[in-house]
Amino acid sequence: MTGSRELLAAREHAGERLDLFLAGQLPELTRSQLKRLIDDGQVTIASAAVKAGLKLRGGEVVRILLPAPEPVAAEPEAIPLTILYEDPHLIVIDKPAHMVVHPAPGHRGGTLVNALLHHCRDLSGIGGMLRPGIVHRLDKDTSGVMVATKDDRTHQQLARQFKAHTIQRRYRALVHGLVQNEHGTIDRAIGRHPGQRLKMSSSTRRGRRAVTHWQVLRRYDRDRLTLLDLTLETGRTHQIRVHLAEMNLPVVGDPLYGNTRQARGLADPHLRKLIEQLGRQFLHAWQLGFVHPLSAAEMQFRAPLPPELQAVIDYLEQKYAPPTAEMSACRHSTSRESA
């Protein structure tokens, strides 16, 4: 998307900040992109550059000059992808753990973007983005379903669905602690942690609303573990991990928000070994649903738990399985002989 756009600030926008007005009118652009456009003087009213905090009066025409997409810094790399679906407009993949979504300092190569550039060769780059095709992301050590786009129109329309919270995103997480209720909702704003820049937190003055719905799937009482199914209503950075950690239910294996003492404190040596060998948090995006931007078809994709996560669940299920009739009879017979 390049060129210029003109937006009329209606009377009901009177008193609204310019940057918030633009964020609502241009959901395909991130707040950082909009800030950069404003700071670069690319947003004007009556031919005059304006500031982000300008209060609109209503009736203004806001003109935005959109630059051509910046050259993609990432290089194509022949990295294998697990493709769940692909058409000329988008691609749905099952992202493995340990893969960064887009290049960043310390991760210039080996990212999902590098792999997509090699596979697709025609990814979108909206508003000068250096994250071609990426509409949403998963943390490096979170696995599961992701969608990427191949053209601007698809990108813009999917971005609107994410902004409207109509995308269905469901996760599985194993957490330390026994969740008492069967289901619930966490509605707590999240922003940058005030003291630790790598972390997010609800203890911040500039948090954005974050809503996570959860449901208990299984409790493993003796090991004080709970398997949860989670649905995201919003998609803030580290949202699930922050919300659960602040409930004193850290995700198993989480190196940033977890508590290593809880894993080391597990009495079952085999379970402790399985968890220590994960090398990642037990968090998996198992389902993604959206409306196809062009065909309007409702689409839903699922990805099974990766083997290392499934191995933990298989062991727990075997451990907590009720005894069979044969085992019960054997135990009863042994008890009588002992008597």
mmCIF file with all atom_site columns, C-alpha atoms in Angstrom, residues 160-247:
data_model
loop_
_atom_site.group_PDB
_atom_site.id
_atom_site.type_symbol
_atom_site.label_atom_id
_atom_site.label_alt_id
_atom_site.label_comp_id
_atom_site.label_asym_id
_atom_site.label_entity_id
_atom_site.label_seq_id
_atom_site.pdbx_PDB_ins_code
_atom_site.Cartn_x
_atom_site.Cartn_y
_atom_site.Cartn_z
_atom_site.occupancy
_atom_site.B_iso_or_equiv
_atom_site.pdbx_formal_charge
_atom_site.auth_seq_id
_atom_site.auth_comp_id
_atom_site.auth_asym_id
_atom_site.auth_atom_id
_atom_site.pdbx_PDB_model_num
ATOM 1  C CA . ARG A 1 160 ? -8.678  -5.850  10.299 1.00 0.00 ? 160 ARG A CA 1
ATOM 2  C CA . GLN A 1 161 ? -9.932  -9.215  11.562 1.00 0.00 ? 161 GLN A CA 1
ATOM 3  C CA . PHE A 1 162 ? -7.146  -9.341  14.144 1.00 0.00 ? 162 PHE A CA 1
ATOM 4  C CA . LYS A 1 163 ? -7.927  -5.769  15.218 1.00 0.00 ? 163 LYS A CA 1
ATOM 5  C CA . ALA A 1 164 ? -11.637 -6.595  15.511 1.00 0.00 ? 164 ALA A CA 1
ATOM 6  C CA . HIS A 1 165 ? -10.788 -9.681  17.621 1.00 0.00 ? 165 HIS A CA 1
ATOM 7  C CA . THR A 1 166 ? -12.746 -11.968 15.268 1.00 0.00 ? 166 THR A CA 1
ATOM 8  C CA . ILE A 1 167 ? -9.809  -14.341 14.709 1.00 0.00 ? 167 ILE A CA 1
ATOM 9  C CA . GLN A 1 168 ? -10.170 -17.567 16.699 1.00 0.00 ? 168 GLN A CA 1
ATOM 10 C CA . ARG A 1 169 ? -6.929  -18.431 18.497 1.00 0.00 ? 169 ARG A CA 1
ATOM 11 C CA . ARG A 1 170 ? -6.781  -21.390 20.865 1.00 0.00 ? 170 ARG A CA 1
ATOM 12 C CA . TYR A 1 171 ? -3.785  -22.646 22.819 1.00 0.00 ? 171 TYR A CA 1
ATOM 13 C CA . ARG A 1 172 ? -2.826  -25.536 25.071 1.00 0.00 ? 172 ARG A CA 1
ATOM 14 C CA . ALA A 1 173 ? -0.708  -24.860 28.129 1.00 0.00 ? 173 ALA A CA 1
ATOM 15 C CA . LEU A 1 174 ? 0.510   -26.999 31.009 1.00 0.00 ? 174 LEU A CA 1
ATOM 16 C CA . VAL A 1 175 ? 0.932   -24.897 34.137 1.00 0.00 ? 175 VAL A CA 1
ATOM 17 C CA . HIS A 1 176 ? 2.357   -25.335 37.609 1.00 0.00 ? 176 HIS A CA 1
ATOM 18 C CA . GLY A 1 177 ? -0.415  -25.206 40.195 1.00 0.00 ? 177 GLY A CA 1
ATOM 19 C CA . LEU A 1 178 ? -3.923  -26.605 40.540 1.00 0.00 ? 178 LEU A CA 1
ATOM 20 C CA . VAL A 1 179 ? -6.585  -24.381 38.998 1.00 0.00 ? 179 VAL A CA 1
ATOM 21 C CA . GLN A 1 180 ? -9.667  -24.521 41.201 1.00 0.00 ? 180 GLN A CA 1
ATOM 22 C CA . ASN A 1 181 ? -12.450 -23.323 38.892 1.00 0.00 ? 181 ASN A CA 1
ATOM 23 C CA . GLU A 1 182 ? -13.390 -25.083 35.667 1.00 0.00 ? 182 GLU A CA 1
ATOM 24 C CA . HIS A 1 183 ? -13.175 -21.979 33.488 1.00 0.00 ? 183 HIS A CA 1
ATOM 25 C CA . GLY A 1 184 ? -12.676 -18.253 33.717 1.00 0.00 ? 184 GLY A CA 1
ATOM 26 C CA . THR A 1 185 ? -11.494 -15.041 32.083 1.00 0.00 ? 185 THR A CA 1
ATOM 27 C CA . ILE A 1 186 ? -8.457  -12.862 32.774 1.00 0.00 ? 186 ILE A CA 1
ATOM 28 C CA . ASP A 1 187 ? -9.081  -9.235  31.771 1.00 0.00 ? 187 ASP A CA 1
ATOM 29 C CA . ARG A 1 188 ? -5.938  -7.338  32.695 1.00 0.00 ? 188 ARG A CA 1
ATOM 30 C CA . ALA A 1 189 ? -4.026  -4.736  30.688 1.00 0.00 ? 189 ALA A CA 1
ATOM 31 C CA . ILE A 1 190 ? -0.464  -5.583  29.657 1.00 0.00 ? 190 ILE A CA 1
ATOM 32 C CA . GLY A 1 191 ? 2.470   -3.330  28.870 1.00 0.00 ? 191 GLY A CA 1
ATOM 33 C CA . ARG A 1 192 ? 6.241   -3.232  29.159 1.00 0.00 ? 192 ARG A CA 1
ATOM 34 C CA . HIS A 1 193 ? 7.494   -4.279  32.608 1.00 0.00 ? 193 HIS A CA 1
ATOM 35 C CA . PRO A 1 194 ? 8.561   -1.139  34.523 1.00 0.00 ? 194 PRO A CA 1
ATOM 36 C CA . GLY A 1 195 ? 11.877  -2.638  35.649 1.00 0.00 ? 195 GLY A CA 1
ATOM 37 C CA . GLN A 1 196 ? 12.725  -5.511  33.285 1.00 0.00 ? 196 GLN A CA 1
ATOM 38 C CA . ARG A 1 197 ? 12.709  -4.552  29.618 1.00 0.00 ? 197 ARG A CA 1
ATOM 39 C CA . LEU A 1 198 ? 12.551  -8.132  28.332 1.00 0.00 ? 198 LEU A CA 1
ATOM 40 C CA . LYS A 1 199 ? 9.318   -8.788  30.190 1.00 0.00 ? 199 LYS A CA 1
ATOM 41 C CA . MET A 1 200 ? 5.736   -7.636  29.918 1.00 0.00 ? 200 MET A CA 1
ATOM 42 C CA . SER A 1 201 ? 3.539   -6.968  32.939 1.00 0.00 ? 201 SER A CA 1
ATOM 43 C CA . SER A 1 202 ? 0.156   -5.745  34.105 1.00 0.00 ? 202 SER A CA 1
ATOM 44 C CA . SER A 1 203 ? 2.000   -3.446  36.537 1.00 0.00 ? 203 SER A CA 1
ATOM 45 C CA . THR A 1 204 ? 2.407   -0.659  34.027 1.00 0.00 ? 204 THR A CA 1
ATOM 46 C CA . ARG A 1 205 ? 0.789   2.696   33.424 1.00 0.00 ? 205 ARG A CA 1
ATOM 47 C CA . ARG A 1 206 ? 0.661   2.274   29.661 1.00 0.00 ? 206 ARG A CA 1
ATOM 48 C CA . GLY A 1 207 ? -0.851  -1.161  29.353 1.00 0.00 ? 207 GLY A CA 1
ATOM 49 C CA . ARG A 1 208 ? -3.273  -2.163  26.620 1.00 0.00 ? 208 ARG A CA 1
ATOM 50 C CA . ARG A 1 209 ? -6.335  -4.250  27.377 1.00 0.00 ? 209 ARG A CA 1
ATOM 51 C CA . ALA A 1 210 ? -5.642  -7.966  27.242 1.00 0.00 ? 210 ALA A CA 1
ATOM 52 C CA . VAL A 1 211 ? -8.299  -10.681 27.610 1.00 0.00 ? 211 VAL A CA 1
ATOM 53 C CA . THR A 1 212 ? -7.608  -14.409 27.966 1.00 0.00 ? 212 THR A CA 1
ATOM 54 C CA . HIS A 1 213 ? -10.326 -17.044 28.413 1.00 0.00 ? 213 HIS A CA 1
ATOM 55 C CA . TRP A 1 214 ? -9.321  -20.385 29.929 1.00 0.00 ? 214 TRP A CA 1
ATOM 56 C CA . GLN A 1 215 ? -10.827 -23.796 30.606 1.00 0.00 ? 215 GLN A CA 1
ATOM 57 C CA . VAL A 1 216 ? -9.430  -26.712 32.605 1.00 0.00 ? 216 VAL A CA 1
ATOM 58 C CA . LEU A 1 217 ? -8.872  -29.864 30.566 1.00 0.00 ? 217 LEU A CA 1
ATOM 59 C CA . ARG A 1 218 ? -7.111  -32.020 33.160 1.00 0.00 ? 218 ARG A CA 1
ATOM 60 C CA . ARG A 1 219 ? -5.708  -31.733 36.663 1.00 0.00 ? 219 ARG A CA 1
ATOM 61 C CA . TYR A 1 220 ? -2.709  -33.824 37.702 1.00 0.00 ? 220 TYR A CA 1
ATOM 62 C CA . ASP A 1 221 ? -3.185  -33.440 41.429 1.00 0.00 ? 221 ASP A CA 1
ATOM 63 C CA . ARG A 1 222 ? -0.183  -35.264 42.863 1.00 0.00 ? 222 ARG A CA 1
ATOM 64 C CA . ASP A 1 223 ? 2.212   -33.282 40.666 1.00 0.00 ? 223 ASP A CA 1
ATOM 65 C CA . ARG A 1 224 ? 0.265   -30.023 41.059 1.00 0.00 ? 224 ARG A CA 1
ATOM 66 C CA . LEU A 1 225 ? -0.041  -29.490 37.304 1.00 0.00 ? 225 LEU A CA 1
ATOM 67 C CA . THR A 1 226 ? -3.046  -28.375 35.238 1.00 0.00 ? 226 THR A CA 1
ATOM 68 C CA . LEU A 1 227 ? -3.613  -28.682 31.495 1.00 0.00 ? 227 LEU A CA 1
ATOM 69 C CA . LEU A 1 228 ? -5.508  -25.663 30.145 1.00 0.00 ? 228 LEU A CA 1
ATOM 70 C CA . ASP A 1 229 ? -7.241  -24.757 26.904 1.00 0.00 ? 229 ASP A CA 1
ATOM 71 C CA . LEU A 1 230 ? -6.967  -20.996 26.319 1.00 0.00 ? 230 LEU A CA 1
ATOM 72 C CA . THR A 1 231 ? -8.695  -18.650 23.888 1.00 0.00 ? 231 THR A CA 1
ATOM 73 C CA . LEU A 1 232 ? -7.262  -15.229 23.122 1.00 0.00 ? 232 LEU A CA 1
ATOM 74 C CA . GLU A 1 233 ? -9.650  -12.331 22.703 1.00 0.00 ? 233 GLU A CA 1
ATOM 75 C CA . THR A 1 234 ? -6.730  -9.942  22.256 1.00 0.00 ? 234 THR A CA 1
ATOM 76 C CA . GLY A 1 235 ? -3.160  -10.639 21.168 1.00 0.00 ? 235 GLY A CA 1
ATOM 77 C CA . ARG A 1 236 ? -0.638  -8.744  23.287 1.00 0.00 ? 236 ARG A CA 1
ATOM 78 C CA . THR A 1 237 ? 3.016   -9.689  23.521 1.00 0.00 ? 237 THR A CA 1
ATOM 79 C CA . HIS A 1 238 ? 3.507   -12.638 25.927 1.00 0.00 ? 238 HIS A CA 1
ATOM 80 C CA . GLN A 1 239 ? -0.184  -12.337 26.871 1.00 0.00 ? 239 GLN A CA 1
ATOM 81 C CA . ILE A 1 240 ? -0.878  -15.898 28.011 1.00 0.00 ? 240 ILE A CA 1
ATOM 82 C CA . ARG A 1 241 ? 2.461   -16.258 29.762 1.00 0.00 ? 241 ARG A CA 1
ATOM 83 C CA . VAL A 1 242 ? 2.017   -12.979 31.683 1.00 0.00 ? 242 VAL A CA 1
ATOM 84 C CA . HIS A 1 243 ? -1.611  -13.580 32.622 1.00 0.00 ? 243 HIS A CA 1
ATOM 85 C CA . LEU A 1 244 ? -0.934  -17.086 33.939 1.00 0.00 ? 244 LEU A CA 1
ATOM 86 C CA . ALA A 1 245 ? 2.280   -16.170 35.768 1.00 0.00 ? 245 ALA A CA 1
ATOM 87 C CA . GLU A 1 246 ? 0.511   -13.321 37.539 1.00 0.00 ? 246 GLU A CA 1
ATOM 88 C CA . MET A 1 247 ? -2.109  -15.826 38.727 1.00 0.00 ? 247 MET A CA 1
#
